[in-house]
Each structure stands twice: as structure tokens, then as C-alpha cells.
Amino acid sequence: MKEMKSRFVPQTKAELFRFLPTLAIFAAFTAYAVIQREPLAEAVGAFMDMRKGMFLLSTLWFMIIFLLIFWPRLPEKADRVFSICYAIASVPWFFLLGEMITAESVKGSWFRRVFGTAVTNTKTLPYNLVLIGLAVLFFTLATNSLLAGPSMAGGLLVLFSAVNVYVTGFRGNAITAADFAVVGTAMNVAGEYKFTLDLRLLVAIMLGLLFRAAGIKLRRTRLFPSWQAHMIFAAVGLLIFALGMRFMVFSTFLKDHGVPISYFNTMRSYRTNGVPVTLARSVQDSFPTKPEGYTPQEAAAIASRYPSDEAIALGEVPSEKAPNVIIVLDESFADLQLVGSFDSTEEEMPFLTSLKENCVKGVTYASVRGGQTANTEFEFLTGHTMGLLPPGTVPFQIYINDDQPSMATHMSALEYGGIDAFHPWDSENYRRNTVYPYLGFDTFYYRDNCPLPLTNFRRYTTDESDFENLIALYEQYRSESKAPWYFYNMTVQSHSPFDRDYDNFQTTVMPEGLSQEYSDVGQYLSLVKATDAAFEKLIDYFSKVKEPTVIFFAGDHQPKLSNGFFNELAGSTGPKRGVEGNMILYQVPFWIWANYDIPEEDGILTSYNYLQTRIMQMYGSPMTGYQKFLLELSEDIPVINAFGYYTKDGTFYETFDEDSP
């Protein structure tokens, strides 16, 4: 009875501290599995025979119970050896768990089917183990515990791998190092997405708990007996950790050793290279590098060839008839027919499709898809391209920390008034409340300070109530000033996800003639139709306004919809489905409409960094030197985004292709 008690009851405070949290996590996990038993059964059935799956989960459950309660304590000498072996074994153990969560089943041995291809990649396997080893070293030294250190390092790896898989499902691409700058924005919208159970994740969590439970009864988990020894050896160990991170992560080591990363399909890189290596590789790409041959003097010499027009330097209004300029970037608005032809129960954008008179329209390339709206805003407002910045970065989050020239500062120099921005959602998302003033906007209106009440479709502000506020702000401005009006509007109505049911929105448009029914596509097309109707009302209003007005309208990027839908439209095995073939997934339509006579134009192909210049050119505005430079550049390179560019003869090059002219 005494021996049984020693197995059931923790004998020291340290053991109790280790035992109770582990038991609590296990109990919570068990309760969650019971409550979610139907989705759990569905997740099991998606991967294997139901009996085999439930047998696997039950076996792991009983093994954890055995280790927590019945696992005997080891003799003192064996205990110390086991502690050291436990810490060392945590490196490959948690590497396998991270890869299990990330992997997709592939042909080959059961090992490859369970853990994927990264575990057999001999080039990157040592790098993955070294990176995890560095993390284990850091946490072990920080906690002075051979149990807590590996558990913390492994837990973070498992957590990151799980979040990475879910993020990929939400937005279509995996996490890179640059995404850590937008965690706050991501958390603001995370509640709208569905989190579904996944058997790989369930098994990985249970195996992680199993490993933790195996170390619960260890007595000698302290690495150093005294705090003095701990401090000395910790300092040496942390120096080794810092040097290792500097060499492996914050350098070009992985890049120089031929470890590739694809920002078109980052998840594929995770599955090929391994989770730690791919994340580290993206860190290396997150810092701008100085162009070869760059000097401030050479940059100034180039800039001197493009002087700004005199009216800008003098701060003069170009003419008494200078038009109002209204910019509308519409959340996730896109023409899916650009990807591939399909029928639908109703025309989703009848008004915009018919818009021809006094209209310039075409297709522009964004640098993002399914998310990171702020990068489209950055390209449009500044004229800079994401193609020359580190992949995956969000300039609003990490680069814009003081005043920067933009379209807003340009319009202010021309003595336009109402240099205001409007986004009917949280002001903090992508640091807009900080960045917009740096870009020259005088006032930022958001959902808490706009003049009229906002209405919602699903959870997000409708474009109709957005445009009603736009009109109210125009009328308010016009009652106070006669100067031409500049206004920038980033909408939010069609923000993802599109796979949930809502009481305040009904699907009215569905795709037809496809291999299956895509409910998310139907919801998305219905939102596009609502935007089309709202924009028709906006145009109708300004068509009756006496002073000249120009309205620019475009989507910020294509939406994140079912992969099967896009593959069915674009073809998943066509000859161009590489970087160039995937460029169709970054096309969105644009319109520049005026309420006075302008030459109509259709079929323009451009990219977001050129669009402000095209607007200025269309109505004869004075230009900055940088806008003139962009105008000249667009003649040779009419399209450029984060992944590549087209020359004027239609040839495509990836952004950093060494064969590029």
C-alpha cells in the first residue's frame, strides 16, 4: 500500500508543481474530446478506419494515465541518467511531432505517410535538429530544469505547427517570420474562422503529453545544484545559444547552403524543409538588403533626372476645375472570371461590368491574396512595390515609423482639402491609426467616429453604409470649403471567412456547372453583388454633383476560397502552374470613373504601385518626380508585384531572376 501511495501521490512540492498542471491539461483535453466527439469521429474517419483510429487514441489515453499514476520512480543513479537522456530525446521527439502536424500523407513507407517528407530530407534534417536543440538549450538553461526546458521548447514548436496549419487553411498561405508583426491584427479577426479538429494534431498533442508524463516522476531534474553554478554555466550556454542563432537564423547560412523557400506556397516549403528550418529561412528574408552598387549619391543622381512639376513646388492648385479625387479600395473584391470561366445563378457585378462611359478600366496585380490588405494599401499610396522588399513583410507594421511621402502628401501639396482616410473597422489593425498620419492623412475615420451609424452583413460593415458615410463626409466638407476634395476609403464588407452561416446575410448567387457545390464561393459572390449595388448608388450620387469628380474603385486582393474551386477554374496541372501560372490568382479589376467627359479606355494591365500615377495622368494633374519615374518605368515593366514582373513584350520574370534583363 505504501508503494502504491508513492506512485499515486507526488512526494515533493516540485513533483506536485509538475504533476498538477500536466494532469489539468490532460483532463481538459479529455473533456474537450468528449464534448467534441462528433467532430472528433469525423476527423478520425477522414484519415483512417474508424476502429483503428479510436484504438490509437484510446491506447495513447491509457498510456498517459499509466505514466501519470502508475509509472514507478527510478533509483537515484538511473534517475539522473534518465533525466539527461530525456532532455536529449526531446529534440527528435518534438521535431517529429511538429512534422506530423504539418505533413500531408505522401506515398511511401508508413513513416513518410505519418511524418511527411521533411524527416527524410538529409540536407535539412541536421539543421532542424540543431535549431530545436538550441531552443531546448535556451529553455533548459533559463529554467535550470531538464524537464521544464524541453517541455517549453517542444510545446512552442507544437503550438506553432498547429497555428501554422490553421492559418494556412484560413488565408491560403503559411506563416513567415514577418507575420509576427501582425499578430494583433490577426487576433482581431481570428474569432470569425472555424477551427476544426484534425487527427494529426490530436495525436501529436497526446504524444506530447505522453512525453511530458514520462518525466513527471523524475527526482533530479535540476541541471545545476547551486545558483552560482547555474549562473556561470547558464552564461556560457546562453552565449553558445546566441552564437548559434546568429549563425543559423540571423545570417544567410541556410540560403547560402541551398535551402529554398517558396512564398507562393510556403506550406510546401515547411513540408519539404521542416518547420524550424523554414521559419528560420523566412527570418533571413525579413531584412532589406542594400542593392548592389547603391550609394546615396547615385540615388540622388537618378532622382535629379525627374524634377517635380512646378505647381507642386509652389503649392498651387492646378486649375479651378481640379476634380475631387475619391479612392475606394474594396476588401477582397475580385472578378473570379479572371481565374477561369464559370456560370452563376445571377450576374454578380452587373453594374460594374456595364460601366463604360467616362471610364478607364482594366486589371491590376496585387502582391497579396486572401489577406495582408495593408500591403496593397502600401503599394497604392506610396508607389513602391513589394517586389523589392523582403518576402512576407508588412511595411505598415515594421517600416513606416515616421513621415513618408504618399499620394496623400501629394494631394495636400496641391492644396486639396479633406485629406482624410476611412476604414469602418478597428483603427489599430495594421497600425493604421499610426501609419495613416505618417502618410499625410489629416483625419482617420473608423467605425467608432464616423458620422452615420454602420450596418453589418455577417460581422462586417456593409459597403452600402460605408458609402453613405463617405457621402456624408463629402457633404460636411463641401459645406465648409470650396477646395477640391481628396478622400481615401478602405472598406471591410467582404472580409473572409465565407464558410459560416449568418442570420443577417443570405446567399443569393451560386456558381453553376462545377464538379461540386462550393458554399463559400456562393457567399462570396453574393457579397460581390451587394458591393456592385452599393457602388451603383455611389456613382449615381456623384453623377449629379456639379463639380468634377474622379472615383477610383478596385479590390485589394482576391479572396481565400476553397482550393478545389481555384484548381477547378485555373487547372492544377497546367503547363504554367508555376510562379507565372499562379499570377492569375493576384489579378483584380479596377475602374477609374469621372462625372465629366474623359477618354474611355479598357483592357489596361498594370500593378498597384503604378495606379496613383495613372490617376494623376488621367485628369492632367501635376506630378512629383517619383511619379514621373514610375510612369517611365511602367513603359518597360508594366506589371510588377511581390513575385515577378512582365516586360513590355509580355515576358515574365521572377523578381530576383538572375537572367532578368
XYZ file of C-alpha atoms in Angstrom:
661
model
C 0.000 0.000 0.000
C 2.891 2.333 0.793
C 4.442 1.674 -2.648
C 1.076 2.247 -4.349
C 0.705 5.549 -2.480
C 4.125 6.657 -3.606
C 3.024 6.107 -7.179
C -0.287 7.932 -6.882
C 0.724 10.862 -4.709
C 3.500 13.368 -5.529
C 6.193 13.232 -2.834
C 7.693 16.735 -3.101
C 6.471 20.255 -3.860
C 8.480 20.250 -7.109
C 6.846 16.999 -8.181
C 3.423 18.378 -7.260
C 4.155 21.503 -9.311
C 4.988 19.300 -12.303
C 2.149 16.842 -11.753
C -0.902 19.087 -11.282
C -0.565 21.280 -14.432
C 0.072 18.210 -16.579
C -2.955 16.461 -15.086
C -5.079 19.585 -15.595
C -4.082 19.873 -19.269
C -4.773 16.187 -19.798
C -8.166 16.424 -18.068
C -9.141 19.494 -20.106
C -8.052 17.794 -23.309
C -10.070 14.682 -22.402
C -13.174 16.769 -21.602
C -12.832 18.652 -24.882
C -12.571 15.373 -26.819
C -15.732 14.061 -25.114
C -17.690 17.260 -25.811
C -16.464 17.342 -29.417
C -16.854 13.613 -30.009
C -18.784 14.015 -33.274
C -16.160 16.288 -34.938
C -13.510 14.002 -33.405
C -15.065 10.956 -35.066
C -15.256 12.883 -38.346
C -11.572 13.814 -38.057
C -10.619 10.195 -37.377
C -12.718 8.939 -40.291
C -11.032 11.386 -42.661
C -7.644 9.744 -42.061
C -8.193 6.066 -41.304
C -10.614 3.300 -40.478
C -12.731 4.378 -37.508
C -11.878 1.327 -35.387
C -8.148 1.755 -35.926
C -8.359 5.462 -35.173
C -10.300 5.076 -31.947
C -7.999 2.232 -30.873
C -4.989 4.505 -31.429
C -6.469 7.375 -29.411
C -7.643 5.060 -26.617
C -4.215 3.412 -26.378
C -2.486 6.769 -26.070
C -5.028 7.869 -23.453
C -4.388 4.805 -21.268
C -0.609 5.149 -21.714
C -0.751 8.716 -20.395
C -2.865 7.591 -17.427
C -0.350 4.828 -16.674
C 2.615 7.209 -16.761
C 0.883 9.847 -14.645
C -0.270 7.456 -11.936
C 1.427 4.068 -12.039
C 4.860 4.856 -13.543
C 7.339 3.913 -10.783
C 10.095 6.197 -9.613
C 13.586 5.255 -10.718
C 16.609 4.639 -8.440
C 18.662 7.775 -7.891
C 21.529 6.946 -10.277
C 19.194 5.762 -13.019
C 17.063 8.842 -12.408
C 19.944 11.192 -13.259
C 20.880 9.305 -16.402
C 17.239 9.170 -17.483
C 16.905 12.952 -16.922
C 19.794 13.686 -19.278
C 18.558 11.185 -21.873
C 15.076 12.689 -21.554
C 16.323 16.173 -22.448
C 18.378 14.881 -25.394
C 15.495 12.724 -26.678
C 13.151 15.737 -26.649
C 14.910 17.156 -29.727
C 13.984 14.406 -32.245
C 10.689 13.682 -30.433
C 9.276 17.181 -30.812
C 10.712 17.531 -34.306
C 8.637 14.509 -35.322
C 5.536 15.927 -33.636
C 5.880 19.247 -35.467
C 6.284 17.439 -38.776
C 3.334 15.128 -38.026
C 1.061 18.141 -37.571
C 2.387 19.863 -40.683
C 2.652 16.886 -43.035
C 0.215 15.689 -45.637
C 0.110 11.994 -46.473
C 2.564 11.000 -49.194
C 3.324 7.754 -50.949
C 5.991 5.549 -49.430
C 6.661 3.913 -46.090
C 4.324 4.347 -43.121
C 6.982 6.669 -41.641
C 6.714 9.094 -44.583
C 2.936 8.811 -44.617
C 2.748 9.803 -40.946
C 5.566 12.352 -40.692
C 5.863 13.639 -44.257
C 8.929 14.265 -46.375
C 10.954 16.679 -44.220
C 12.030 13.888 -41.859
C 13.815 12.133 -44.741
C 15.363 15.284 -46.222
C 19.030 14.623 -45.472
C 20.029 18.185 -46.425
C 17.820 19.948 -43.892
C 17.390 17.291 -41.181
C 20.617 18.229 -39.302
C 19.697 21.926 -39.438
C 16.235 21.192 -37.989
C 17.691 19.193 -35.113
C 20.306 21.864 -34.369
C 17.639 24.601 -34.267
C 15.409 22.601 -31.921
C 18.472 21.732 -29.850
C 19.278 25.435 -29.482
C 15.723 26.090 -28.272
C 15.915 23.221 -25.778
C 19.302 24.524 -24.574
C 17.910 28.019 -24.059
C 14.856 26.969 -22.045
C 16.764 24.353 -20.071
C 19.364 26.918 -19.030
C 16.713 29.538 -18.311
C 14.687 27.187 -16.070
C 17.574 25.064 -14.761
C 15.324 22.066 -15.364
C 15.833 19.022 -17.591
C 12.050 18.567 -17.596
C 10.682 22.105 -17.903
C 13.158 23.268 -20.562
C 12.441 20.566 -23.160
C 8.708 20.756 -22.402
C 8.608 24.507 -23.046
C 10.660 24.292 -26.252
C 8.647 21.349 -27.544
C 5.336 22.915 -26.550
C 6.133 26.079 -28.501
C 7.097 24.029 -31.568
C 3.855 22.016 -31.424
C 1.806 25.193 -30.857
C 3.448 26.992 -33.781
C 2.972 23.986 -36.081
C -0.731 23.795 -35.195
C -1.335 27.524 -35.647
C 0.578 27.407 -38.932
C -1.715 24.701 -40.322
C -4.848 26.602 -39.312
C -3.559 29.930 -40.689
C -2.794 28.224 -43.997
C -6.368 26.966 -44.105
C -7.747 30.450 -43.376
C -5.760 32.588 -45.776
C -4.152 30.124 -48.201
C -0.521 30.605 -47.204
C 1.570 29.676 -44.209
C 3.215 31.849 -41.561
C 6.541 33.549 -42.157
C 8.700 35.447 -39.692
C 7.260 38.745 -40.904
C 3.780 37.686 -39.767
C 4.770 38.047 -36.132
C 4.490 41.802 -36.665
C 0.754 41.464 -37.409
C -0.276 39.155 -34.566
C -2.584 41.805 -33.104
C -4.464 42.270 -36.358
C -4.750 38.524 -36.823
C -6.226 38.085 -33.338
C -8.894 40.692 -34.075
C -10.386 38.542 -36.842
C -9.467 35.044 -35.612
C -12.812 34.589 -33.885
C -14.612 34.571 -37.233
C -12.885 31.434 -38.508
C -13.877 27.820 -37.918
C -11.392 25.688 -36.006
C -11.875 22.051 -36.935
C -10.377 19.012 -35.228
C -7.538 17.294 -37.038
C -6.381 13.766 -36.201
C -2.713 14.588 -36.745
C -2.943 17.434 -34.238
C -4.851 15.309 -31.731
C -2.290 12.514 -31.852
C 0.607 14.990 -31.663
C -0.861 16.625 -28.548
C -1.338 13.236 -26.904
C 2.209 12.191 -27.761
C 3.446 15.484 -26.318
C 1.519 14.794 -23.089
C 2.873 11.247 -23.101
C 6.434 12.550 -23.265
C 5.724 15.043 -20.506
C 4.130 12.348 -18.327
C 7.226 10.154 -18.730
C 9.241 12.790 -16.881
C 6.768 13.618 -14.131
C 8.280 11.246 -11.532
C 11.898 12.318 -12.095
C 13.626 13.475 -8.915
C 16.816 15.116 -10.159
C 15.652 17.438 -12.919
C 17.772 20.394 -11.833
C 20.696 20.843 -14.198
C 22.919 22.632 -11.639
C 22.664 22.108 -7.861
C 23.566 25.659 -6.792
C 22.514 29.016 -8.121
C 26.177 30.053 -8.518
C 26.906 27.124 -10.824
C 23.655 27.787 -12.629
C 24.620 31.411 -13.317
C 28.114 30.547 -14.577
C 27.127 27.699 -16.855
C 23.960 29.469 -17.966
C 26.018 32.449 -19.131
C 28.303 30.174 -21.159
C 25.344 28.220 -22.537
C 23.409 31.330 -23.485
C 26.474 32.633 -25.311
C 26.548 29.381 -27.291
C 22.817 29.797 -27.952
C 23.264 33.392 -29.147
C 26.138 32.466 -31.436
C 24.164 29.537 -32.808
C 21.129 31.714 -33.537
C 23.309 34.384 -35.108
C 24.922 31.787 -37.346
C 21.862 29.660 -38.184
C 19.000 32.179 -38.170
C 20.194 35.779 -38.396
C 22.522 35.264 -41.341
C 22.354 33.918 -44.867
C 23.636 30.493 -43.787
C 20.561 28.492 -44.833
C 20.185 30.458 -48.049
C 23.854 30.002 -48.906
C 23.527 26.259 -48.308
C 20.774 25.890 -50.854
C 17.713 25.749 -48.595
C 14.868 27.154 -50.741
C 11.621 28.770 -49.649
C 8.579 29.480 -51.804
C 6.392 32.432 -50.839
C 3.775 31.327 -53.353
C 3.298 28.093 -51.398
C 5.096 28.483 -48.088
C 3.393 25.429 -46.592
C 5.045 23.283 -49.249
C 8.401 24.624 -48.035
C 7.507 23.722 -44.446
C 6.648 20.189 -45.542
C 9.815 19.824 -47.599
C 12.404 21.569 -45.412
C 10.911 21.088 -41.954
C 9.183 23.559 -39.634
C 12.233 25.028 -37.782
C 14.362 25.430 -40.919
C 11.610 27.081 -42.974
C 10.741 29.534 -40.200
C 14.444 30.359 -39.761
C 14.824 30.757 -43.523
C 11.972 33.276 -43.564
C 13.718 35.242 -40.802
C 16.709 35.611 -43.103
C 14.438 37.044 -45.795
C 12.786 39.568 -43.484
C 15.510 42.191 -43.649
C 16.022 44.503 -46.636
C 19.384 44.199 -48.334
C 21.186 47.099 -49.926
C 21.087 46.855 -53.751
C 24.411 46.108 -55.376
C 26.262 49.320 -56.193
C 23.901 51.513 -54.155
C 25.134 54.840 -52.800
C 23.124 57.861 -51.656
C 24.906 59.917 -54.300
C 23.849 57.565 -57.096
C 20.252 57.567 -55.830
C 20.254 61.380 -55.760
C 21.655 61.474 -59.297
C 18.800 59.292 -60.552
C 16.218 61.376 -58.701
C 17.603 64.609 -60.177
C 16.545 63.442 -63.639
C 12.900 63.546 -62.538
C 12.073 67.011 -61.126
C 8.616 67.539 -59.665
C 6.277 69.842 -61.571
C 6.471 73.497 -60.584
C 2.886 73.641 -59.310
C 3.759 71.154 -56.596
C 6.838 73.072 -55.521
C 4.794 76.292 -55.309
C 1.829 74.649 -53.624
C -0.554 75.824 -56.342
C -3.910 74.314 -57.203
C -3.531 73.137 -60.840
C -6.767 74.743 -62.022
C -10.150 75.919 -60.826
C -11.632 72.706 -62.229
C -9.364 70.329 -60.379
C -11.601 67.356 -59.658
C -12.454 65.771 -56.373
C -10.490 62.521 -56.107
C -12.085 59.618 -54.228
C -10.216 56.351 -53.727
C -12.097 53.175 -52.819
C -10.110 50.010 -52.128
C -12.727 47.320 -51.593
C -11.967 44.403 -49.273
C -11.467 41.100 -51.172
C -13.377 42.386 -54.207
C -12.339 40.450 -57.310
C -13.652 39.116 -60.592
C -13.226 35.357 -60.300
C -13.813 35.060 -64.029
C -10.235 36.318 -64.391
C -9.102 32.999 -62.904
C -11.365 30.825 -65.047
C -14.769 30.902 -66.679
C -17.835 29.588 -64.829
C -21.583 30.210 -64.765
C -23.613 31.510 -61.831
C -27.276 31.768 -60.953
C -27.095 35.573 -61.229
C -24.648 38.108 -62.626
C -22.626 39.176 -59.574
C -21.459 42.594 -60.818
C -23.932 43.771 -63.477
C -23.365 47.487 -62.889
C -19.562 47.484 -62.867
C -19.442 45.220 -65.913
C -21.661 47.649 -67.826
C -19.729 50.768 -66.734
C -18.143 52.205 -69.892
C -18.927 55.904 -70.345
C -16.247 58.234 -68.959
C -14.444 55.233 -67.559
C -10.918 53.828 -67.656
C -10.709 50.194 -66.580
C -8.514 47.156 -66.635
C -6.760 44.624 -64.437
C -4.157 45.307 -61.757
C -1.883 42.862 -59.953
C -1.768 42.832 -56.160
C 1.097 41.331 -54.147
C -1.134 39.518 -51.668
C -4.004 37.067 -51.752
C -6.567 36.233 -49.097
C -5.095 38.669 -46.549
C -2.493 41.332 -45.698
C -4.599 44.142 -47.154
C -2.122 46.683 -45.801
C 0.441 45.662 -48.438
C -1.947 46.662 -51.226
C -2.553 49.957 -49.440
C 1.195 50.465 -49.138
C 1.776 49.888 -52.857
C -1.082 52.145 -53.925
C -0.407 55.046 -51.562
C 3.391 55.155 -51.888
C 4.005 53.840 -55.419
C 6.570 51.392 -54.022
C 6.418 47.723 -54.993
C 6.537 44.807 -52.597
C 8.674 43.103 -55.243
C 11.767 44.897 -53.922
C 11.066 44.312 -50.225
C 11.698 41.156 -48.180
C 9.057 38.482 -48.893
C 6.205 38.289 -46.415
C 6.903 41.624 -44.705
C 4.162 44.163 -43.946
C 5.606 47.698 -44.273
C 2.747 49.222 -42.242
C 3.945 47.128 -39.296
C 7.716 47.433 -39.444
C 8.943 50.141 -41.827
C 6.680 53.200 -41.569
C 7.706 54.848 -38.330
C 7.920 58.488 -39.390
C 6.565 60.830 -42.067
C 6.618 59.351 -45.574
C 5.642 60.809 -48.969
C 2.462 59.321 -50.411
C -0.496 60.166 -52.605
C -1.985 61.948 -49.580
C 1.026 64.267 -49.187
C 0.967 64.878 -52.944
C -2.689 65.952 -52.884
C -2.018 68.123 -49.851
C 0.783 69.874 -51.770
C -1.754 70.634 -54.490
C -3.930 72.317 -51.826
C -6.621 69.700 -51.881
C -8.715 69.570 -48.743
C -10.238 66.698 -46.818
C -7.044 64.667 -46.834
C -8.900 62.023 -44.873
C -8.904 58.234 -44.622
C -11.818 55.972 -43.695
C -11.829 52.312 -42.676
C -15.038 51.185 -40.961
C -13.384 48.703 -38.619
C -10.821 48.722 -35.787
C -8.410 51.636 -36.067
C -5.468 49.627 -34.668
C -5.456 46.944 -37.376
C -2.136 47.080 -39.255
C -1.302 50.165 -37.153
C -3.499 52.304 -39.415
C -4.107 54.788 -36.602
C -0.341 55.396 -36.527
C 0.577 54.864 -40.183
C -2.126 56.978 -41.853
C -0.911 60.201 -40.171
C 2.675 59.332 -41.161
C 1.450 59.047 -44.766
C -0.043 62.525 -44.616
C -3.724 61.983 -43.792
C -5.239 64.707 -41.632
C -8.109 62.699 -40.129
C -8.728 58.970 -39.810
C -12.360 57.919 -39.580
C -13.093 54.386 -38.389
C -16.118 52.550 -37.030
C -16.191 54.451 -33.723
C -16.037 58.026 -35.041
C -17.773 58.088 -38.433
C -20.800 60.424 -38.827
C -23.558 57.874 -39.579
C -24.482 54.541 -37.947
C -22.973 51.476 -39.600
C -24.850 48.343 -40.586
C -23.384 44.854 -40.960
C -23.519 41.928 -43.336
C -22.341 38.953 -41.301
C -19.956 40.599 -38.846
C -18.534 43.318 -41.079
C -19.663 46.807 -42.093
C -21.634 46.844 -45.344
C -20.291 48.733 -48.334
C -23.654 50.475 -48.555
C -23.343 52.072 -45.113
C -19.641 52.685 -45.794
C -20.509 54.692 -48.927
C -23.309 56.509 -47.090
C -20.692 57.743 -44.619
C -18.411 58.708 -47.492
C -21.201 60.875 -48.948
C -21.957 62.387 -45.522
C -18.298 63.324 -45.053
C -18.230 64.869 -48.537
C -21.303 66.977 -47.809
C -19.854 68.036 -44.476
C -16.602 69.062 -46.177
C -18.342 70.862 -49.025
C -20.354 72.937 -46.539
C -17.068 74.236 -45.147
C -14.757 74.528 -48.164
C -14.761 75.002 -51.940
C -11.343 73.401 -52.485
C -11.219 70.067 -54.317
C -11.709 67.053 -52.035
C -9.382 64.055 -51.628
C -10.721 61.030 -49.759
C -9.326 57.535 -49.220
C -11.637 54.655 -48.268
C -10.579 51.106 -47.353
C -13.747 49.001 -46.946
C -14.282 45.793 -44.941
C -17.596 44.206 -46.024
C -16.200 41.160 -47.862
C -13.559 40.158 -45.352
C -13.084 36.388 -45.058
C -14.176 33.825 -43.901
C -17.018 32.820 -46.205
C -17.886 29.392 -44.797
C -20.172 30.342 -41.903
C -23.933 30.888 -41.782
C -25.326 34.218 -40.584
C -28.807 35.446 -39.723
C -28.149 38.871 -41.247
C -26.947 37.739 -44.683
C -28.382 35.357 -47.246
C -26.573 33.746 -50.170
C -28.304 34.882 -53.379
C -25.732 33.885 -56.020
C -24.278 30.404 -56.540
C -21.734 29.110 -59.073
C -23.057 26.580 -61.572
C -21.650 23.806 -63.715
C -18.786 22.908 -61.361
C -17.880 19.485 -60.004
C -19.370 20.266 -56.596
C -21.269 22.939 -54.711
C -18.910 25.479 -53.145
C -20.980 27.215 -50.455
C -18.178 29.636 -49.574
C -17.994 30.758 -53.210
C -21.744 31.358 -53.179
C -21.498 33.568 -50.097
C -18.587 35.456 -51.620
C -20.363 36.068 -54.954
C -23.405 37.310 -53.048
C -21.209 39.831 -51.220
C -19.742 40.967 -54.555
C -23.280 41.545 -55.834
C -24.076 43.633 -52.745
C -20.951 45.730 -53.357
C -21.919 46.215 -57.006
C -25.334 47.557 -55.965
C -23.801 49.853 -53.320
C -21.255 51.234 -55.781
C -24.023 51.939 -58.308
C -25.681 54.177 -55.688
C -22.367 55.948 -55.057
C -21.868 56.633 -58.760
C -25.476 57.766 -59.101
C -24.929 60.315 -56.327
C -21.713 61.796 -57.725
C -23.045 61.829 -61.283
C -25.381 64.584 -60.026
C -22.650 66.555 -58.214
C -21.779 69.762 -60.100
C -18.019 69.922 -59.549
C -15.817 67.460 -61.433
C -15.178 64.228 -59.522
C -12.980 61.202 -60.174
C -13.629 57.921 -58.363
C -11.136 55.059 -58.343
C -12.502 51.643 -57.381
C -10.674 48.304 -57.111
C -10.432 45.224 -54.940
C -7.434 44.937 -52.639
C -6.801 41.244 -53.400
C -8.521 38.018 -54.365
C -10.400 36.148 -51.609
C -9.408 32.968 -49.805
C -11.869 30.339 -51.058
C -11.831 26.557 -51.382
C -8.610 25.351 -53.003
C -10.663 22.911 -55.058
C -12.604 25.803 -56.593
C -9.481 27.653 -57.738
C -7.878 24.454 -59.011
C -11.015 23.648 -60.969
C -11.052 27.130 -62.512
C -7.346 27.536 -63.197
C -6.311 23.913 -63.622
C -3.961 22.333 -61.108
C -1.654 20.599 -63.587
C -1.441 23.043 -66.483
C 1.933 23.893 -68.037
C 2.053 27.342 -66.428
C 1.100 26.467 -62.843
C 4.416 27.647 -61.500
C 5.045 31.209 -60.356
C 3.857 32.655 -63.669
C 0.807 30.421 -63.799
C -0.178 31.426 -60.280
C -0.014 35.133 -61.153
C -3.672 34.905 -62.221
C -4.521 34.475 -58.542
C -3.280 38.032 -57.902
C -5.356 39.830 -60.548
C -8.157 42.200 -59.537
C -10.197 44.567 -61.727
C -10.101 48.352 -61.368
C -12.221 51.261 -62.605
C -11.468 54.999 -62.817
C -14.753 56.848 -63.393
C -15.385 60.573 -63.846
C -18.598 62.569 -63.832
C -17.330 64.563 -66.821
C -16.038 63.672 -70.264
C -12.790 61.690 -70.298
C -11.435 59.348 -72.985
C -12.677 55.810 -72.314
C -10.093 53.062 -72.124
C -10.369 49.313 -71.494
C -8.046 46.319 -71.209
C -5.264 48.041 -69.236
C -2.840 45.687 -67.499
C -0.898 47.224 -64.630
C 0.065 46.751 -60.985
C -0.849 48.559 -57.786
C 2.340 50.582 -57.483
C 1.511 52.427 -60.726
C -2.156 53.207 -60.137
C -1.888 56.536 -58.313
C 0.310 57.791 -61.158
C -2.245 56.585 -63.727
C -4.987 58.512 -61.917
C -2.891 61.689 -61.854
C -2.083 61.307 -65.555
C -5.708 60.674 -66.498
C -7.002 64.026 -65.254
C -3.867 66.042 -66.034
C -2.572 66.635 -62.519
C 0.931 67.950 -61.860
C 3.220 65.101 -60.848
C 6.015 64.532 -58.389
C 9.395 63.460 -59.715
C 8.819 59.982 -58.306
C 5.506 59.681 -60.146
C 7.277 60.651 -63.372
C 9.886 57.998 -62.696
C 7.144 55.379 -62.171
C 5.429 56.480 -65.383
C 8.637 55.899 -67.329
C 9.337 52.610 -65.563
C 5.852 51.328 -66.403
C 6.635 51.573 -70.106
C 9.370 48.932 -69.753
C 7.882 46.995 -66.829
C 4.088 47.435 -66.978
C 3.418 44.911 -64.185
C 5.409 44.106 -61.048
C 4.388 42.527 -57.751
C 5.978 40.573 -54.921
C 6.608 37.511 -57.082
C 7.656 38.731 -60.510
C 7.150 41.147 -63.362
C 6.214 41.363 -67.024
C 8.259 43.300 -69.539
C 6.566 45.288 -72.325
C 6.846 42.316 -74.707
C 4.896 40.129 -72.259
C 7.845 38.086 -70.983
C 7.574 37.084 -67.318
C 10.493 37.009 -64.895
C 10.554 36.117 -61.232
C 11.533 39.123 -59.150
C 15.144 38.175 -58.471
C 15.740 36.077 -61.580
C 19.434 36.374 -62.448
C 18.565 36.062 -66.149
C 16.409 39.184 -65.976
C 17.472 41.986 -68.318
